[in-house]
Coordinates of C-alpha atoms (C1' of nucleotides) in Angstrom, one line a residue:
Chain A
M191 CA 152.0 13.5 57.3
K192 CA 149.6 10.9 55.7
K193 CA 146.9 11.3 53.4
P194 CA 143.6 9.9 54.1
S195 CA 142.1 8.2 51.8
V196 CA 139.0 10.2 50.0
Q197 CA 136.5 7.0 51.7
R198 CA 138.3 7.3 54.6
Q199 CA 137.2 11.5 54.5
L200 CA 133.9 10.8 53.9
E201 CA 133.0 8.5 56.6
D202 CA 134.7 11.3 58.8
F203 CA 132.7 14.1 57.3
E204 CA 129.3 12.2 57.8
V205 CA 130.2 11.9 61.6
L206 CA 131.0 15.2 61.7
C207 CA 128.1 16.2 60.4
R208 CA 125.6 14.1 62.5
E209 CA 127.8 15.2 65.6
A210 CA 127.1 18.8 65.1
G211 CA 123.5 18.0 64.3
L212 CA 123.2 18.9 60.3
P213 CA 121.5 16.2 58.1
V214 CA 124.4 14.5 55.7
T215 CA 122.4 15.4 52.5
V216 CA 124.1 13.9 49.3
Q217 CA 124.9 18.1 47.9
R218 CA 126.8 18.2 51.0
Q219 CA 129.0 15.2 50.2
V220 CA 129.1 15.2 46.5
V221 CA 130.5 19.0 46.5
Y222 CA 132.4 17.7 49.7
E223 CA 134.1 14.9 47.4
D224 CA 134.4 17.4 44.5
L225 CA 136.6 19.6 46.7
I226 CA 138.9 16.8 48.4
R227 CA 139.4 15.2 44.9
R228 CA 140.5 18.3 42.9
C229 CA 144.2 20.1 43.8
D230 CA 143.5 23.6 42.4
H231 CA 141.8 26.0 44.5
P232 CA 138.3 26.1 42.8
T233 CA 135.6 29.1 42.9
A234 CA 132.2 28.5 44.2
D235 CA 131.4 28.5 39.9
Q236 CA 133.9 26.1 39.2
V237 CA 132.9 23.8 42.0
F238 CA 129.5 24.3 40.3
E239 CA 130.5 23.4 37.0
T240 CA 131.8 19.9 37.8
V241 CA 129.4 19.0 40.7
S242 CA 126.0 19.7 38.1
R243 CA 127.6 17.4 35.8
Q244 CA 127.0 14.5 38.0
M245 CA 123.9 15.9 39.5
P246 CA 122.5 18.0 37.1
Q247 CA 119.1 19.2 38.9
I248 CA 121.8 20.6 41.9
S249 CA 121.5 24.2 42.2
R250 CA 124.2 27.0 42.1
T251 CA 122.7 28.9 45.3
T252 CA 123.2 25.3 47.1
V253 CA 126.8 25.0 46.2
Y254 CA 127.6 28.6 47.5
R255 CA 125.5 27.6 50.6
V256 CA 127.2 24.1 50.9
L257 CA 130.3 25.2 50.6
E258 CA 129.6 28.1 53.6
T259 CA 128.4 25.0 55.8
L260 CA 131.8 23.4 54.9
V261 CA 133.8 26.2 56.3
E262 CA 132.0 26.9 59.0
L263 CA 132.7 23.0 60.0
G264 CA 136.3 23.7 59.5
V265 CA 136.6 20.9 56.7
V266 CA 137.3 23.3 54.1
R267 CA 138.9 26.8 54.2
R268 CA 138.6 30.1 51.8
I269 CA 142.1 30.4 50.9
C270 CA 143.4 33.9 50.9
H271 CA 143.9 35.1 47.3
P272 CA 144.3 38.5 45.4
G273 CA 141.5 37.7 43.0
T274 CA 137.7 38.6 42.8
A275 CA 136.6 35.6 43.3
V276 CA 136.6 33.6 46.9
R277 CA 138.6 30.6 46.4
F278 CA 138.3 27.4 48.5
D279 CA 140.8 24.3 49.4
G280 CA 139.9 20.9 50.9
R281 CA 143.3 19.8 51.9
H282 CA 143.6 19.2 55.6
E283 CA 147.6 19.7 56.2
P284 CA 148.7 22.8 56.2
H285 CA 150.7 24.1 53.3
H286 CA 152.0 27.1 52.0
H287 CA 151.3 29.1 48.8
L288 CA 152.9 30.5 46.1
V289 CA 151.6 33.4 44.8
C290 CA 152.1 35.0 41.3
R291 CA 152.1 39.0 41.0
E292 CA 151.3 39.2 37.5
C293 CA 148.4 36.4 36.9
Q294 CA 147.3 35.8 40.7
K295 CA 147.5 32.3 40.3
V296 CA 147.9 30.4 43.7
I297 CA 149.9 27.1 43.9
D298 CA 150.3 25.1 46.4
Y299 CA 154.0 24.7 48.7
E300 CA 155.0 21.9 51.2
R301 CA 155.1 23.2 54.5
S302 CA 158.2 21.3 55.3
A303 CA 160.1 23.0 52.5
L304 CA 160.6 26.3 54.8
P305 CA 161.0 26.3 58.9
A306 CA 158.9 26.4 61.0
V307 CA 157.9 30.0 62.0
P308 CA 156.7 30.7 66.3
L309 CA 153.5 31.4 66.6
P310 CA 153.5 34.8 68.5
K311 CA 152.5 34.4 72.4
G312 CA 149.6 36.2 73.8
K313 CA 147.4 38.2 71.5
P314 CA 148.3 40.4 69.3
R315 CA 145.5 43.3 68.7
G316 CA 143.2 40.8 70.4
F317 CA 143.9 38.0 68.1
V318 CA 143.8 34.9 69.0
V319 CA 146.6 32.8 66.9
E320 CA 145.8 29.7 65.7
D321 CA 148.1 28.7 62.7
Y322 CA 149.7 30.1 59.9
S323 CA 150.7 30.2 56.9
I324 CA 153.1 32.0 54.5
Q325 CA 152.7 33.3 51.1
L326 CA 155.4 33.4 48.6
L327 CA 154.8 36.1 46.3
G328 CA 157.0 35.9 43.0
R329 CA 156.3 35.5 39.3
C330 CA 155.2 32.0 37.7
A331 CA 156.9 30.4 34.6
E332 CA 154.2 31.5 32.2
C333 CA 154.0 35.5 33.0
R334 CA 158.4 35.3 33.0
K335 CA 157.9 33.8 29.4
K336 CA 155.8 36.8 28.1
R337 CA 158.5 39.6 29.0
Chain B
M209 CA 162.1 51.3 58.5
K210 CA 161.2 54.8 58.8
K211 CA 157.9 55.6 57.2
P212 CA 157.7 58.3 54.7
S213 CA 155.9 61.4 55.1
V214 CA 152.6 61.8 52.7
Q215 CA 154.2 64.6 50.9
R216 CA 157.0 63.0 50.2
Q217 CA 155.4 59.7 48.5
L218 CA 153.1 61.8 46.6
E219 CA 155.8 63.8 44.9
D220 CA 157.5 60.5 44.6
F221 CA 154.8 59.0 43.2
E222 CA 154.3 61.9 40.6
V223 CA 158.3 61.3 39.6
L224 CA 157.4 57.8 39.3
C225 CA 154.7 58.5 36.7
R226 CA 156.3 60.6 34.8
E227 CA 159.1 58.1 34.5
A228 CA 156.3 55.3 33.1
G229 CA 155.1 57.9 31.0
L230 CA 151.5 58.5 32.6
P231 CA 150.1 61.8 33.0
V232 CA 149.7 62.8 36.8
T233 CA 145.8 63.6 37.0
V234 CA 144.6 64.7 39.9
Q235 CA 142.1 61.6 40.3
R236 CA 145.4 59.6 40.7
Q237 CA 146.6 61.8 43.0
V238 CA 143.3 61.7 45.1
V239 CA 143.2 58.0 44.8
Y240 CA 146.8 57.6 45.9
E241 CA 146.7 59.8 48.7
D242 CA 143.6 58.2 49.9
L243 CA 145.4 55.0 50.3
I244 CA 148.4 55.9 51.6
R245 CA 146.8 57.8 54.7
R246 CA 144.1 55.0 55.2
C247 CA 145.3 52.2 57.6
D248 CA 142.7 49.5 56.5
H249 CA 142.9 47.5 53.7
P250 CA 139.8 49.0 51.4
T251 CA 138.2 47.7 48.9
A252 CA 137.8 49.5 45.4
D253 CA 134.0 50.9 46.7
Q254 CA 135.4 51.9 49.9
V255 CA 137.9 53.8 48.3
F256 CA 135.5 55.2 45.9
E257 CA 133.0 56.0 48.7
T258 CA 135.9 58.3 50.6
V259 CA 137.5 59.8 47.3
S260 CA 134.0 60.8 46.3
R261 CA 133.6 62.9 49.5
Q262 CA 136.4 65.5 47.9
M263 CA 135.3 64.6 44.8
P264 CA 131.9 64.2 43.9
Q265 CA 132.0 64.0 40.1
I266 CA 134.8 61.3 40.4
S267 CA 133.3 58.3 38.7
R268 CA 133.6 54.5 39.9
T269 CA 135.2 53.5 36.9
T270 CA 138.0 55.9 37.2
V271 CA 138.9 54.3 40.5
Y272 CA 138.7 51.0 39.9
R273 CA 141.2 51.8 36.9
V274 CA 143.3 54.2 38.7
L275 CA 144.1 51.2 41.5
E276 CA 144.9 48.9 38.7
T277 CA 147.2 51.3 37.8
L278 CA 148.9 51.9 40.7
V279 CA 149.3 48.2 41.2
E280 CA 151.2 47.9 38.0
L281 CA 153.0 51.3 39.1
G282 CA 154.0 49.0 42.4
V283 CA 153.0 51.5 44.8
V284 CA 149.8 49.6 45.7
R285 CA 149.5 46.0 46.5
R286 CA 146.2 43.8 45.6
I287 CA 146.5 41.9 49.3
C288 CA 145.6 38.3 49.7
H289 CA 142.1 37.9 51.5
P290 CA 139.8 35.1 51.9
G291 CA 136.8 37.6 51.1
T292 CA 134.6 38.4 48.1
A293 CA 136.5 41.6 46.9
V294 CA 139.8 42.7 45.9
R295 CA 141.4 44.7 48.7
F296 CA 144.3 47.3 48.4
D297 CA 147.2 48.0 50.5
G298 CA 149.0 51.1 50.1
R299 CA 151.9 50.4 52.5
H300 CA 155.4 50.0 51.3
E301 CA 157.5 48.3 54.1
P302 CA 156.3 44.4 54.2
H303 CA 154.5 43.5 56.5
H304 CA 152.4 39.9 57.9
H305 CA 148.5 40.1 58.3
L306 CA 146.3 38.8 61.1
V307 CA 143.5 37.3 59.4
C308 CA 140.0 36.6 61.4
R309 CA 138.6 33.4 60.0
E310 CA 135.1 34.2 61.4
C311 CA 134.6 37.7 60.2
Q312 CA 137.7 37.4 57.5
K313 CA 138.8 40.9 58.6
V314 CA 142.7 41.8 58.1
I315 CA 145.1 43.5 60.2
D316 CA 148.8 44.5 60.0
Y317 CA 151.4 42.7 61.8
E318 CA 154.6 44.0 62.1
R319 CA 157.3 42.0 60.4
S320 CA 159.8 42.4 63.2
A321 CA 157.8 40.3 65.2
L322 CA 158.0 37.2 63.6
P323 CA 161.5 35.6 62.6
A324 CA 162.4 36.1 59.2
V325 CA 162.1 33.3 56.6
P326 CA 164.7 32.3 54.6
L327 CA 163.0 32.6 50.5
P328 CA 163.6 29.0 48.9
K329 CA 166.6 28.7 46.6
G330 CA 166.0 28.2 43.0
K331 CA 162.5 28.2 41.2
P332 CA 160.3 25.6 43.2
R333 CA 157.7 24.8 40.5
G334 CA 158.8 27.5 38.1
F335 CA 158.1 30.1 40.4
V336 CA 160.8 33.3 41.0
V337 CA 160.1 34.2 44.8
E338 CA 160.7 37.7 45.2
D339 CA 159.2 38.3 48.9
Y340 CA 157.0 36.4 51.1
S341 CA 154.5 37.7 53.6
I342 CA 153.0 35.4 57.1
Q343 CA 149.0 35.1 57.2
L344 CA 148.3 34.4 60.8
L345 CA 145.0 33.0 61.5
G346 CA 143.1 32.8 64.3
R347 CA 139.9 34.4 65.4
C348 CA 139.9 38.5 66.5
A349 CA 138.8 39.9 69.7
E350 CA 135.2 41.0 68.6
C351 CA 134.1 37.0 67.0
R352 CA 135.8 35.8 70.6
K353 CA 133.2 38.0 72.2
K354 CA 130.2 37.0 70.2
R355 CA 130.6 32.9 71.4
Chain C
dT175 C1' 150.7 81.4 26.7
dC176 C1' 148.1 78.6 22.8
dT177 C1' 147.3 74.8 20.0
dC178 C1' 146.9 69.7 19.1
dG179 C1' 147.4 64.8 19.8
dT180 C1' 147.3 61.3 22.9
dT181 C1' 145.5 59.4 26.9
dT182 C1' 141.9 59.9 30.6
dT183 C1' 138.1 60.3 32.7
dG184 C1' 132.8 59.7 32.9
dA185 C1' 128.8 57.6 32.2
dT186 C1' 125.8 54.1 30.7
dA187 C1' 125.5 48.9 29.8
dC188 C1' 126.9 44.6 30.6
dA189 C1' 128.9 40.9 32.8
dA190 C1' 130.5 38.3 36.8
dT191 C1' 130.0 36.6 41.5
dA192 C1' 127.2 36.2 45.7
dT193 C1' 123.0 36.6 48.4
dA194 C1' 117.9 37.0 49.8
dC195 C1' 113.5 34.8 49.8
dC196 C1' 110.0 31.6 50.0
dA197 C1' 107.5 27.3 48.2
dT198 C1' 108.9 22.7 48.1
dC199 C1' 111.0 18.6 49.5
dT200 C1' 113.9 15.2 52.5
dA201 C1' 116.7 13.4 56.0
dG202 C1' 116.3 11.4 60.2
dA203 C1' 113.4 10.9 64.6
dA204 C1' 109.1 9.1 66.6
Chain D
dT77 C1' 105.0 5.0 58.0
dT78 C1' 104.6 9.9 59.7
dC79 C1' 106.0 14.1 60.6
dT80 C1' 108.7 18.4 61.4
dA81 C1' 112.7 20.9 61.2
dG82 C1' 115.9 22.4 58.0
dA83 C1' 117.8 21.7 53.4
dT84 C1' 117.0 22.7 48.7
dG85 C1' 115.7 24.8 44.1
dG86 C1' 114.7 28.7 41.6
dT87 C1' 114.0 33.5 41.2
dA88 C1' 115.0 37.9 42.5
dT89 C1' 118.3 41.1 43.5
dA90 C1' 122.8 43.3 45.5
dT91 C1' 127.2 43.4 44.9
dT92 C1' 131.7 43.5 42.5
dG93 C1' 134.5 44.3 38.4
dT94 C1' 135.1 45.3 33.1
dA95 C1' 133.4 47.1 28.1
dT96 C1' 132.6 51.0 25.1
dC97 C1' 133.0 55.5 23.5
dA98 C1' 132.1 60.6 23.6
dA99 C1' 133.9 64.5 26.2
dA100 C1' 137.6 66.1 28.6
dA101 C1' 142.3 67.1 30.6
dC102 C1' 147.5 66.5 30.3
dG103 C1' 151.1 68.3 28.9
dA104 C1' 154.7 68.5 24.8
dG105 C1' 155.8 71.7 20.9
dA106 C1' 155.0 76.2 18.9

DNA sequence: TCTCGTTTTGATACAATATACCATCTAGAA
DNA sequence: TTCTAGATGGTATATTGTATCAAAACGAGA
């Protein structure tokens, strides 16, 4: 799985917006670029904080709204997280997550490190299953040190 | 995997509290019982709402605090969820989750329906992995109907 | 059973996170 | 360049979670 360049991803994003009939605003571009450049799983406020450094007049509301739009477009995911704020992930390639049971940190884990899971056939409980992600639950190094 | 009766789980809970040196308060019992009786993955406020029907004087703060205590005791889990509020799960048996990408509903999925995943050996990124859970991402029946 | 010390609880205030609303502005079509 | 649908910015408000502290409850020991 080759990782596309940031430039390439931004171009694709522009095409996608046009296809969806959405104006390509600088706010949408800046927020999306921030998300694909960073490797953590930021909250909306964390994105707002970094983005407002290069674009001080951007509104917090806009960042929240743009993030929702990106999720609807399918270029960004809300990740499943045990904490108190929604977190976003701009990675395209599917991957798993290491979740610390104490501090609730979430770290990416290469998909290739685990055998593939066959998706269920049919529609369990009415769900059409399109993809999957494994959460590996445990303790991170820092939390283990504390004990 | 036999599901223990509610009565039995409450007795075990009492023993666990005493072992941990925690007083067995009615609030702790009522909140725990509510969690093991319900099959969804409620937020703290949802637990507060149902519990306050049988115990109108209970405080919202207490429900939040008791839920944290139950997590620390290990009888309840914070589940990983893409939404805006922390959600809790009183089930003991490990299980997977069906996650709707549109409405973010999370439904249990029997663990036996998928092949077992071997846990990684060693400590990837310093994590000691103790367990895992698979999220099956897709669309639920209601959301599909809307389109 | 009663008393006492520790811990929990309830209530309020506050903080953090997310959404509603609307006047203004901008992207992109004509 | 002009026009218009839709996006943005700013404020207000809703939702979710935490801090604080006096009063009450648990449960150990008499």
